[in-house]
mmCIF file of C-alpha atoms and ligand atoms in Angstrom:
data_model
loop_
_atom_site.group_PDB
_atom_site.id
_atom_site.type_symbol
_atom_site.label_atom_id
_atom_site.label_comp_id
_atom_site.label_asym_id
_atom_site.label_seq_id
_atom_site.Cartn_x
_atom_site.Cartn_y
_atom_site.Cartn_z
ATOM 1 C CA UNK A 1 16.329 -0.485 22.679
ATOM 2 C CA UNK A 2 12.975 1.272 22.576
ATOM 3 C CA UNK A 3 11.047 3.312 20.046
ATOM 4 C CA UNK A 4 9.591 6.576 21.361
ATOM 5 C CA UNK A 5 6.180 7.328 19.864
ATOM 6 C CA UNK A 6 4.999 10.875 20.468
ATOM 7 C CA UNK A 7 1.226 11.240 20.189
ATOM 8 C CA UNK A 8 0.958 7.462 20.585
ATOM 9 C CA UNK A 9 -2.423 7.710 22.350
ATOM 10 C CA UNK A 10 -3.927 9.456 19.320
ATOM 11 C CA UNK A 11 -5.613 7.917 16.316
ATOM 12 C CA UNK A 12 -2.739 7.040 13.983
ATOM 13 C CA UNK A 13 -0.136 6.897 16.770
ATOM 14 C CA UNK A 14 -2.069 4.215 18.664
ATOM 15 C CA UNK A 15 -2.189 2.075 15.517
ATOM 16 C CA UNK A 16 1.565 2.505 15.073
ATOM 17 C CA UNK A 17 2.112 1.495 18.703
ATOM 18 C CA UNK A 18 -0.015 -1.623 18.097
ATOM 19 C CA UNK A 19 1.998 -2.464 14.967
ATOM 20 C CA UNK A 20 5.316 -1.963 16.802
ATOM 21 C CA UNK A 21 4.165 -4.212 19.656
ATOM 22 C CA UNK A 22 3.109 -6.866 17.124
ATOM 23 C CA UNK A 23 6.683 -6.742 15.785
ATOM 24 C CA UNK A 24 8.050 -7.304 19.297
ATOM 25 C CA UNK A 25 9.457 -3.781 19.659
ATOM 26 C CA UNK A 26 9.840 -2.098 23.032
ATOM 27 C CA UNK A 27 7.672 1.028 22.936
ATOM 28 C CA UNK A 28 7.666 4.229 24.979
ATOM 29 C CA UNK A 29 4.792 6.652 24.436
ATOM 30 C CA UNK A 30 4.580 10.359 25.193
ATOM 31 C CA UNK A 31 1.157 11.966 24.970
ATOM 32 C CA UNK A 32 -0.426 14.874 26.841
ATOM 33 C CA UNK A 33 -3.862 13.261 26.243
ATOM 34 C CA UNK A 34 -5.146 16.517 24.748
ATOM 35 C CA UNK A 35 -6.661 14.447 21.920
ATOM 36 C CA UNK A 36 -5.319 11.060 22.945
ATOM 37 C CA UNK A 37 -6.951 8.310 24.984
ATOM 38 C CA UNK A 38 -5.331 6.129 27.611
ATOM 39 C CA UNK A 39 -7.410 3.165 26.386
ATOM 40 C CA UNK A 40 -6.000 3.568 22.876
ATOM 41 C CA UNK A 41 -2.563 2.524 24.139
ATOM 42 C CA UNK A 42 -2.488 -1.255 23.882
ATOM 43 C CA UNK A 43 0.916 -1.683 25.510
ATOM 44 C CA UNK A 44 4.328 -0.152 26.069
ATOM 45 C CA UNK A 45 5.168 2.483 28.663
ATOM 46 C CA UNK A 46 2.960 5.577 28.556
ATOM 47 C CA UNK A 47 4.283 8.876 29.879
ATOM 48 C CA UNK A 48 1.553 11.477 30.212
ATOM 49 C CA UNK A 49 3.054 14.886 29.546
ATOM 50 C CA UNK A 50 3.830 17.575 27.000
ATOM 51 C CA UNK A 51 6.694 17.644 24.506
ATOM 52 C CA UNK A 52 7.263 21.292 25.349
ATOM 53 C CA UNK A 53 8.076 20.452 28.968
ATOM 54 C CA UNK A 54 11.859 20.033 28.771
ATOM 55 C CA UNK A 55 12.267 18.485 32.252
ATOM 56 C CA UNK A 56 9.555 15.942 31.537
ATOM 57 C CA UNK A 57 10.837 15.004 28.087
ATOM 58 C CA UNK A 58 14.461 14.947 29.249
ATOM 59 C CA UNK A 59 13.467 12.408 31.922
ATOM 60 C CA UNK A 60 11.791 10.185 29.298
ATOM 61 C CA UNK A 61 15.029 10.101 27.285
ATOM 62 C CA UNK A 62 17.099 9.484 30.437
ATOM 63 C CA UNK A 63 14.958 6.630 31.710
ATOM 64 C CA UNK A 64 14.772 4.733 28.427
ATOM 65 C CA UNK A 65 17.250 3.435 25.902
ATOM 66 C CA UNK A 66 15.633 5.060 22.862
ATOM 67 C CA UNK A 67 17.029 4.333 19.396
ATOM 68 C CA UNK A 68 14.407 6.057 17.258
ATOM 69 C CA UNK A 69 11.434 8.396 17.454
ATOM 70 C CA UNK A 70 8.140 8.322 15.588
ATOM 71 C CA UNK A 71 6.641 11.783 15.919
ATOM 72 C CA UNK A 72 2.848 12.064 15.605
ATOM 73 C CA UNK A 73 2.139 14.646 18.314
ATOM 74 C CA UNK A 74 0.633 17.783 16.808
ATOM 75 C CA UNK A 75 -2.566 19.740 16.406
ATOM 76 C CA UNK A 76 -4.172 19.052 13.050
ATOM 77 C CA UNK A 77 -7.450 20.895 12.594
ATOM 78 C CA UNK A 78 -7.247 23.036 9.468
ATOM 79 C CA UNK A 79 -10.092 25.385 10.454
ATOM 80 C CA UNK A 80 -8.743 25.934 13.958
ATOM 81 C CA UNK A 81 -5.264 26.583 12.560
ATOM 82 C CA UNK A 82 -6.656 29.481 10.519
ATOM 83 C CA UNK A 83 -8.333 31.038 13.557
ATOM 84 C CA UNK A 84 -5.483 30.440 15.991
ATOM 85 C CA UNK A 85 -2.173 30.185 14.102
ATOM 86 C CA UNK A 86 -0.212 30.842 17.312
ATOM 87 C CA UNK A 87 -1.487 27.599 18.838
ATOM 88 C CA UNK A 88 -0.211 25.687 15.786
ATOM 89 C CA UNK A 89 3.205 27.319 15.716
ATOM 90 C CA UNK A 90 3.541 26.755 19.454
ATOM 91 C CA UNK A 91 2.500 23.135 19.601
ATOM 92 C CA UNK A 92 3.647 21.879 16.210
ATOM 93 C CA UNK A 93 6.767 23.904 15.451
ATOM 94 C CA UNK A 94 8.027 24.712 18.948
ATOM 95 C CA UNK A 95 6.971 21.234 20.151
ATOM 96 C CA UNK A 96 9.102 19.663 17.413
ATOM 97 C CA UNK A 97 12.028 21.934 18.282
ATOM 98 C CA UNK A 98 11.821 20.756 21.917
ATOM 99 C CA UNK A 99 11.782 17.140 20.744
ATOM 100 C CA UNK A 100 14.766 17.590 18.415
ATOM 101 C CA UNK A 101 16.767 19.305 21.152
ATOM 102 C CA UNK A 102 16.173 16.410 23.530
ATOM 103 C CA UNK A 103 17.045 13.900 20.797
ATOM 104 C CA UNK A 104 20.275 15.751 20.149
ATOM 105 C CA UNK A 105 21.083 15.815 23.857
ATOM 106 C CA UNK A 106 20.392 12.097 24.212
ATOM 107 C CA UNK A 107 22.267 11.212 21.002
ATOM 108 C CA UNK A 108 19.160 9.794 19.271
ATOM 109 C CA UNK A 109 19.590 10.210 15.543
ATOM 110 C CA UNK A 110 16.501 8.756 13.831
ATOM 111 C CA UNK A 111 13.072 10.255 13.461
ATOM 112 C CA UNK A 112 10.022 9.276 11.430
ATOM 113 C CA UNK A 113 7.771 12.270 11.079
ATOM 114 C CA UNK A 114 3.999 12.586 10.427
ATOM 115 C CA UNK A 115 3.703 15.071 7.630
ATOM 116 C CA UNK A 116 0.699 15.715 5.450
ATOM 117 C CA UNK A 117 -0.675 16.275 1.974
ATOM 118 C CA UNK A 118 -1.517 19.778 3.263
ATOM 119 C CA UNK A 119 2.144 20.717 2.682
ATOM 120 C CA UNK A 120 1.402 20.813 -1.071
ATOM 121 C CA UNK A 121 -1.568 23.176 -0.989
ATOM 122 C CA UNK A 122 -3.393 23.456 -4.321
ATOM 123 C CA UNK A 123 -1.722 20.785 -6.462
ATOM 124 C CA UNK A 124 -0.213 21.671 -9.827
ATOM 125 C CA UNK A 125 -1.011 18.163 -11.077
ATOM 126 C CA UNK A 126 -2.392 14.850 -9.853
ATOM 127 C CA UNK A 127 -1.250 12.401 -8.732
ATOM 128 C CA UNK A 128 1.019 14.546 -6.572
ATOM 129 C CA UNK A 129 4.597 13.404 -6.151
ATOM 130 C CA UNK A 130 7.222 14.404 -3.648
ATOM 131 C CA UNK A 131 9.047 16.718 -6.066
ATOM 132 C CA UNK A 132 5.949 18.852 -6.597
ATOM 133 C CA UNK A 133 5.660 22.382 -5.306
ATOM 134 C CA UNK A 134 4.891 22.854 -1.607
ATOM 135 C CA UNK A 135 2.741 25.918 -1.062
ATOM 136 C CA UNK A 136 0.392 25.313 1.868
ATOM 137 C CA UNK A 137 -2.959 27.119 1.845
ATOM 138 C CA UNK A 138 -3.509 26.882 5.597
ATOM 139 C CA UNK A 139 -1.539 27.372 8.813
ATOM 140 C CA UNK A 140 -1.680 23.695 9.691
ATOM 141 C CA UNK A 141 0.077 22.698 6.430
ATOM 142 C CA UNK A 142 2.534 25.571 6.819
ATOM 143 C CA UNK A 143 3.553 24.422 10.312
ATOM 144 C CA UNK A 144 4.027 20.847 9.064
ATOM 145 C CA UNK A 145 6.284 22.119 6.270
ATOM 146 C CA UNK A 146 8.213 24.208 8.804
ATOM 147 C CA UNK A 147 8.638 21.104 10.981
ATOM 148 C CA UNK A 148 9.966 19.106 8.010
ATOM 149 C CA UNK A 149 12.453 21.856 7.189
ATOM 150 C CA UNK A 150 13.562 22.179 10.793
ATOM 151 C CA UNK A 151 14.277 18.458 10.996
ATOM 152 C CA UNK A 152 16.329 18.762 7.792
ATOM 153 C CA UNK A 153 18.538 21.439 9.363
ATOM 154 C CA UNK A 154 19.021 19.260 12.455
ATOM 155 C CA UNK A 155 20.280 16.606 10.069
ATOM 156 C CA UNK A 156 22.771 19.018 8.534
ATOM 157 C CA UNK A 157 24.042 20.230 11.897
ATOM 158 C CA UNK A 158 23.590 17.203 14.150
ATOM 159 C CA UNK A 159 23.213 14.174 11.873
ATOM 160 C CA UNK A 160 19.603 13.410 12.817
ATOM 161 C CA UNK A 161 18.285 11.266 9.942
ATOM 162 C CA UNK A 162 14.612 11.473 9.110
ATOM 163 C CA UNK A 163 11.838 9.987 7.045
ATOM 164 C CA UNK A 164 8.962 12.371 6.557
ATOM 165 C CA UNK A 165 5.696 10.676 5.619
ATOM 166 C CA UNK A 166 3.140 12.887 3.928
ATOM 167 C CA UNK A 167 -0.175 11.188 4.493
ATOM 168 C CA UNK A 168 -3.355 11.775 2.612
ATOM 169 C CA UNK A 169 -6.687 10.859 4.315
ATOM 170 C CA UNK A 170 -6.366 8.265 7.056
ATOM 171 C CA UNK A 171 -9.418 6.143 7.830
ATOM 172 C CA UNK A 172 -10.391 2.750 9.240
ATOM 173 C CA UNK A 173 -9.563 0.976 12.477
ATOM 174 C CA UNK A 174 -7.425 -1.833 13.885
ATOM 175 C CA UNK A 175 -8.453 -5.385 12.996
ATOM 176 C CA UNK A 176 -8.661 -6.319 16.700
ATOM 177 C CA UNK A 177 -11.613 -3.933 17.083
ATOM 178 C CA UNK A 178 -9.921 -2.463 20.178
ATOM 179 C CA UNK A 179 -8.734 0.844 18.755
ATOM 180 C CA UNK A 180 -10.116 3.268 16.181
ATOM 181 C CA UNK A 181 -10.820 6.914 15.436
ATOM 182 C CA UNK A 182 -12.194 9.163 18.197
ATOM 183 C CA UNK A 183 -11.475 12.851 17.657
ATOM 184 C CA UNK A 184 -13.225 15.677 19.514
ATOM 185 C CA UNK A 185 -14.314 17.528 17.490
ATOM 186 C CA UNK A 186 -14.488 15.119 14.537
ATOM 187 C CA UNK A 187 -13.734 16.723 11.174
ATOM 188 C CA UNK A 188 -12.922 13.707 8.989
ATOM 189 C CA UNK A 189 -15.411 12.571 6.376
ATOM 190 C CA UNK A 190 -15.603 8.816 7.058
ATOM 191 C CA UNK A 191 -16.399 9.042 10.811
ATOM 192 C CA UNK A 192 -18.793 11.951 10.181
ATOM 193 C CA UNK A 193 -20.728 9.934 7.588
ATOM 194 C CA UNK A 194 -20.826 6.951 9.953
ATOM 195 C CA UNK A 195 -22.171 9.171 12.739
ATOM 196 C CA UNK A 196 -25.179 9.810 10.493
ATOM 197 C CA UNK A 197 -25.644 6.048 10.115
ATOM 198 C CA UNK A 198 -25.481 5.724 13.922
ATOM 199 C CA UNK A 199 -28.217 8.349 14.296
ATOM 200 C CA UNK A 200 -25.843 10.750 16.063
ATOM 201 C CA UNK A 201 -25.968 13.343 13.303
ATOM 202 C CA UNK A 202 -28.944 14.228 11.156
ATOM 203 C CA UNK A 203 -27.126 14.542 7.868
ATOM 204 C CA UNK A 204 -23.744 14.878 6.264
ATOM 205 C CA UNK A 205 -22.805 18.200 4.703
ATOM 206 C CA UNK A 206 -21.299 18.018 1.223
ATOM 207 C CA UNK A 207 -19.299 21.188 0.623
ATOM 208 C CA UNK A 208 -19.755 21.919 -3.066
ATOM 209 C CA UNK A 209 -21.066 19.752 -5.891
ATOM 210 C CA UNK A 210 -19.872 21.939 -8.745
ATOM 211 C CA UNK A 211 -16.181 21.004 -8.842
ATOM 212 C CA UNK A 212 -14.624 19.841 -12.092
ATOM 213 C CA UNK A 213 -14.921 16.178 -11.107
ATOM 214 C CA UNK A 214 -17.193 13.489 -12.490
ATOM 215 C CA UNK A 215 -19.941 13.898 -9.874
ATOM 216 C CA UNK A 216 -19.012 17.480 -8.913
ATOM 217 C CA UNK A 217 -17.774 16.662 -5.394
ATOM 218 C CA UNK A 218 -14.177 16.736 -4.129
ATOM 219 C CA UNK A 219 -11.972 13.710 -4.627
ATOM 220 C CA UNK A 220 -9.580 12.507 -1.931
ATOM 221 C CA UNK A 221 -7.179 9.623 -1.452
ATOM 222 C CA UNK A 222 -8.125 7.381 1.504
ATOM 223 C CA UNK A 223 -5.560 5.219 3.187
ATOM 224 C CA UNK A 224 -6.162 2.614 5.870
ATOM 225 C CA UNK A 225 -4.654 3.567 9.216
ATOM 226 C CA UNK A 226 -2.959 0.155 9.592
ATOM 227 C CA UNK A 227 -1.278 0.599 6.198
ATOM 228 C CA UNK A 228 0.010 3.935 7.483
ATOM 229 C CA UNK A 229 1.253 2.246 10.655
ATOM 230 C CA UNK A 230 3.141 -0.346 8.591
ATOM 231 C CA UNK A 231 4.858 2.400 6.596
ATOM 232 C CA UNK A 232 6.233 3.923 9.816
ATOM 233 C CA UNK A 233 7.859 0.638 10.753
ATOM 234 C CA UNK A 234 9.406 0.297 7.284
ATOM 235 C CA UNK A 235 10.653 3.880 7.519
ATOM 236 C CA UNK A 236 12.262 3.202 10.877
ATOM 237 C CA UNK A 237 13.879 0.051 9.483
ATOM 238 C CA UNK A 238 15.271 2.091 6.597
ATOM 239 C CA UNK A 239 16.920 4.481 9.048
ATOM 240 C CA UNK A 240 18.197 1.670 11.247
ATOM 241 C CA UNK A 241 19.893 0.143 8.194
ATOM 242 C CA UNK A 242 21.666 3.446 7.567
ATOM 243 C CA UNK A 243 19.342 4.640 4.789
ATOM 244 C CA UNK A 244 19.360 8.260 3.743
ATOM 245 C CA UNK A 245 16.747 10.771 4.874
ATOM 246 C CA UNK A 246 13.732 10.924 2.603
ATOM 247 C CA UNK A 247 10.230 12.250 2.096
ATOM 248 C CA UNK A 248 7.424 9.903 0.982
ATOM 249 C CA UNK A 249 3.784 10.359 0.131
ATOM 250 C CA UNK A 250 1.451 7.771 1.597
ATOM 251 C CA UNK A 251 -1.829 7.296 -0.180
ATOM 252 C CA UNK A 252 -3.520 4.484 -2.010
ATOM 253 C CA UNK A 253 -3.303 6.301 -5.335
ATOM 254 C CA UNK A 254 -7.070 5.886 -5.718
ATOM 255 C CA UNK A 255 -9.326 8.887 -5.558
ATOM 256 C CA UNK A 256 -12.888 8.699 -4.244
ATOM 257 C CA UNK A 257 -15.388 11.534 -4.311
ATOM 258 C CA UNK A 258 -17.398 12.684 -1.305
ATOM 259 C CA UNK A 259 -20.500 11.262 -2.966
ATOM 260 C CA UNK A 260 -18.773 7.908 -3.497
ATOM 261 C CA UNK A 261 -17.787 7.766 0.191
ATOM 262 C CA UNK A 262 -21.403 8.391 1.162
ATOM 263 C CA UNK A 263 -22.668 5.817 -1.334
ATOM 264 C CA UNK A 264 -20.228 3.142 -0.133
ATOM 265 C CA UNK A 265 -21.135 3.957 3.489
ATOM 266 C CA UNK A 266 -24.832 3.440 2.680
ATOM 267 C CA UNK A 267 -23.999 0.039 1.246
ATOM 268 C CA UNK A 268 -21.746 -0.980 4.140
ATOM 269 C CA UNK A 269 -24.058 0.197 6.947
ATOM 270 C CA UNK A 270 -27.413 -0.522 5.347
ATOM 271 C CA UNK A 271 -28.569 2.934 6.480
ATOM 272 C CA UNK A 272 -29.928 5.631 4.239
ATOM 273 C CA UNK A 273 -27.485 8.426 5.015
ATOM 274 C CA UNK A 274 -29.014 11.819 4.437
ATOM 275 C CA UNK A 275 -26.714 14.316 2.697
ATOM 276 C CA UNK A 276 -27.075 18.077 2.222
ATOM 277 C CA UNK A 277 -25.262 20.076 -0.449
ATOM 278 C CA UNK A 278 -23.702 23.213 1.057
ATOM 279 C CA UNK A 279 -21.540 25.951 -0.465
ATOM 280 C CA UNK A 280 -17.884 25.190 -1.173
ATOM 281 C CA UNK A 281 -15.399 25.748 1.663
ATOM 282 C CA UNK A 282 -12.506 28.095 0.974
ATOM 283 C CA UNK A 283 -9.233 26.356 0.212
ATOM 284 C CA UNK A 284 -10.588 22.890 -0.661
ATOM 285 C CA UNK A 285 -8.756 21.642 -3.780
ATOM 286 C CA UNK A 286 -10.983 19.656 -6.188
ATOM 287 C CA UNK A 287 -8.731 16.595 -6.342
ATOM 288 C CA UNK A 288 -5.970 15.356 -4.011
ATOM 289 C CA UNK A 289 -4.450 12.033 -4.975
ATOM 290 C CA UNK A 290 -0.993 10.811 -4.002
ATOM 291 C CA UNK A 291 1.591 9.099 -6.063
ATOM 292 C CA UNK A 292 3.129 6.732 -3.496
ATOM 293 C CA UNK A 293 5.452 5.145 -6.028
ATOM 294 C CA UNK A 294 8.509 6.308 -4.171
ATOM 295 C CA UNK A 295 7.399 4.707 -0.875
ATOM 296 C CA UNK A 296 6.581 1.529 -2.764
ATOM 297 C CA UNK A 297 9.974 1.428 -4.494
ATOM 298 C CA UNK A 298 12.217 2.564 -1.662
ATOM 299 C CA UNK A 299 10.426 1.325 1.468
ATOM 300 C CA UNK A 300 8.917 -1.780 -0.111
ATOM 301 C CA UNK A 301 5.558 -0.544 1.186
ATOM 302 C CA UNK A 302 2.264 -1.460 -0.351
ATOM 303 C CA UNK A 303 -1.151 -0.761 1.118
ATOM 304 C CA UNK A 304 -3.049 -3.963 1.859
ATOM 305 C CA UNK A 305 -6.521 -2.473 2.301
ATOM 306 C CA UNK A 306 -6.941 -0.283 -0.742
ATOM 307 C CA UNK A 307 -10.628 -0.695 -1.549
ATOM 308 C CA UNK A 308 -12.807 2.051 -0.143
ATOM 309 C CA UNK A 309 -15.406 -0.524 0.857
ATOM 310 C CA UNK A 310 -12.852 -2.367 3.020
ATOM 311 C CA UNK A 311 -11.715 0.863 4.656
ATOM 312 C CA UNK A 312 -15.288 1.963 5.428
ATOM 313 C CA UNK A 313 -16.193 -1.530 6.702
ATOM 314 C CA UNK A 314 -13.217 -1.439 9.066
ATOM 315 C CA UNK A 315 -14.233 2.026 10.351
ATOM 316 C CA UNK A 316 -17.872 0.927 10.676
ATOM 317 C CA UNK A 317 -16.904 -2.134 12.795
ATOM 318 C CA UNK A 318 -15.174 0.219 15.237
ATOM 319 C CA UNK A 319 -17.876 2.904 15.344
ATOM 320 C CA UNK A 320 -20.674 0.374 15.712
ATOM 321 C CA UNK A 321 -18.966 -1.284 18.668
ATOM 322 C CA UNK A 322 -17.835 2.062 20.178
ATOM 323 C CA UNK A 323 -20.626 4.501 19.272
ATOM 324 C CA UNK A 324 -19.287 7.036 21.771
ATOM 325 C CA UNK A 325 -15.626 6.320 21.097
ATOM 326 C CA UNK A 326 -13.366 5.504 24.034
ATOM 327 C CA UNK A 327 -14.772 5.677 27.559
ATOM 328 C CA UNK A 328 -14.426 9.250 28.723
HETATM 329 N N1 LIG B 1 -5.626 11.829 10.472
HETATM 330 C C1 LIG B 1 -5.213 12.126 9.249
HETATM 331 O O1 LIG B 1 -5.906 11.848 8.240
HETATM 332 C C2 LIG B 1 -3.868 12.787 9.037
HETATM 333 C C3 LIG B 1 -3.488 13.135 7.726
HETATM 334 C C4 LIG B 1 -2.232 13.708 7.533
HETATM 335 C C5 LIG B 1 -1.383 13.922 8.608
HETATM 336 N N2 LIG B 1 -1.784 13.600 9.868
HETATM 337 C C6 LIG B 1 -0.841 13.847 10.979
HETATM 338 O O2 LIG B 1 -0.674 12.639 11.705
HETATM 339 C C7 LIG B 1 -0.478 12.883 13.097
HETATM 340 C C8 LIG B 1 -1.467 12.066 13.866
HETATM 341 O O3 LIG B 1 -2.798 12.366 13.437
HETATM 342 P P1 LIG B 1 -4.038 11.824 14.253
HETATM 343 O O4 LIG B 1 -5.222 11.929 13.377
HETATM 344 O O5 LIG B 1 -3.667 10.537 14.882
HETATM 345 O O6 LIG B 1 -4.141 12.962 15.379
HETATM 346 P P2 LIG B 1 -4.517 12.837 16.917
HETATM 347 O O7 LIG B 1 -4.904 14.195 17.370
HETATM 348 O O8 LIG B 1 -5.482 11.713 17.120
HETATM 349 O O9 LIG B 1 -3.135 12.429 17.583
HETATM 350 C C9 LIG B 1 -2.173 13.356 18.010
HETATM 351 C C10 LIG B 1 -1.779 13.002 19.426
HETATM 352 O O10 LIG B 1 -0.742 13.870 19.859
HETATM 353 C C11 LIG B 1 -1.004 14.288 21.193
HETATM 354 N N3 LIG B 1 -0.328 15.593 21.362
HETATM 355 C C12 LIG B 1 -0.559 16.735 20.672
HETATM 356 N N4 LIG B 1 0.275 17.701 21.086
HETATM 357 C C13 LIG B 1 1.076 17.156 22.047
HETATM 358 C C14 LIG B 1 2.141 17.653 22.849
HETATM 359 N N5 LIG B 1 2.553 18.928 22.764
HETATM 360 N N6 LIG B 1 2.730 16.812 23.726
HETATM 361 C C15 LIG B 1 2.318 15.518 23.856
HETATM 362 N N7 LIG B 1 1.304 15.000 23.116
HETATM 363 C C16 LIG B 1 0.692 15.808 22.223
HETATM 364 C C17 LIG B 1 -2.524 14.355 21.279
HETATM 365 O O11 LIG B 1 -3.030 14.254 22.598
HETATM 366 C C18 LIG B 1 -2.933 13.164 20.410
HETATM 367 O O12 LIG B 1 -3.066 11.982 21.175
HETATM 368 C C19 LIG B 1 -0.646 14.388 13.272
HETATM 369 O O13 LIG B 1 0.634 14.948 13.359
HETATM 370 C C20 LIG B 1 -1.352 14.832 12.005
HETATM 371 O O14 LIG B 1 -0.987 16.136 11.659
HETATM 372 C C21 LIG B 1 -2.999 13.043 10.111
#
């Protein structure tokens, strides 16, 4: 039996593929390589193609004995989603519909889904737990919430069980040093800060230093990408054992400010990283921290690399050895 990983050539997907292979799982990967990289796929069978191509995806299900799906494939740039909502509904929502239809056809009834903290929008309280209000403030988060809801209705009608994992900020790289983060364009704080240390960027922009936080900059919850990968395997195991569908936050529960990330990066890299204070960006909540208690209790998950310094060191090892990311 094989696990189908959609978006398995992308950042988090490739780490999940690596973790599945380490567990001895048979892995099938579908990625259109829009953001993904062939070199990020450390093993398994890679099919290059788009989820929205029914003939292509149907063939993948026909040719392989798939018992569960881990669904990473999506577009995930908040800014772009606000300028081009159609692209996000088409790829994320319609793409997921195409996947669910093929699963239904093939009789595959387990899916682990990449959701996001962006489904909550402006939090009512921190740490955020899974029962809190979901009111996305951008199209990206809205499409992810729509995808979650769609999967839920496929459960009601067709018995497809799901675990939806709402991640906070993924960072870091695989311990082997072979895979890491390479997005074009890059929008995530840790790699952007490290690009300054590499001399590829003059300075890091800090959007707002007048938030109601200790140092005035936004606080986020960083989670190591390999800890995320482990949670996907535990989620799949839960479904294989007949566990009920569920939604879990995945974060470390620790908040770090933008200034703290820069400070830790200075220490880790030994470079003076120049920072520039810019105006606030619309829609950035001051503090986003996850309560992952439910994932800890019900999945038996616990992040192993919680300290920001360890996460930044892991990312730095990758960026230093791959200053231009994967070979293009
Ligand atoms: N990176 C984060 O901090 C973060 C946080 C919360 C949620 N997420 C979610 O996790 C998932 C993975 O994030 P990531 O950072 O690894 O993104 P990524 O862009 O690196 O990976 C997504 C992969 O999916 C592929 N893809 C996209 N649309 C496709 C389609 N229609 N058919 C086939 N392949 C397709 C891309 O080529 C890419 O390889 C995304 O769904 C994202 O929304 C990420």
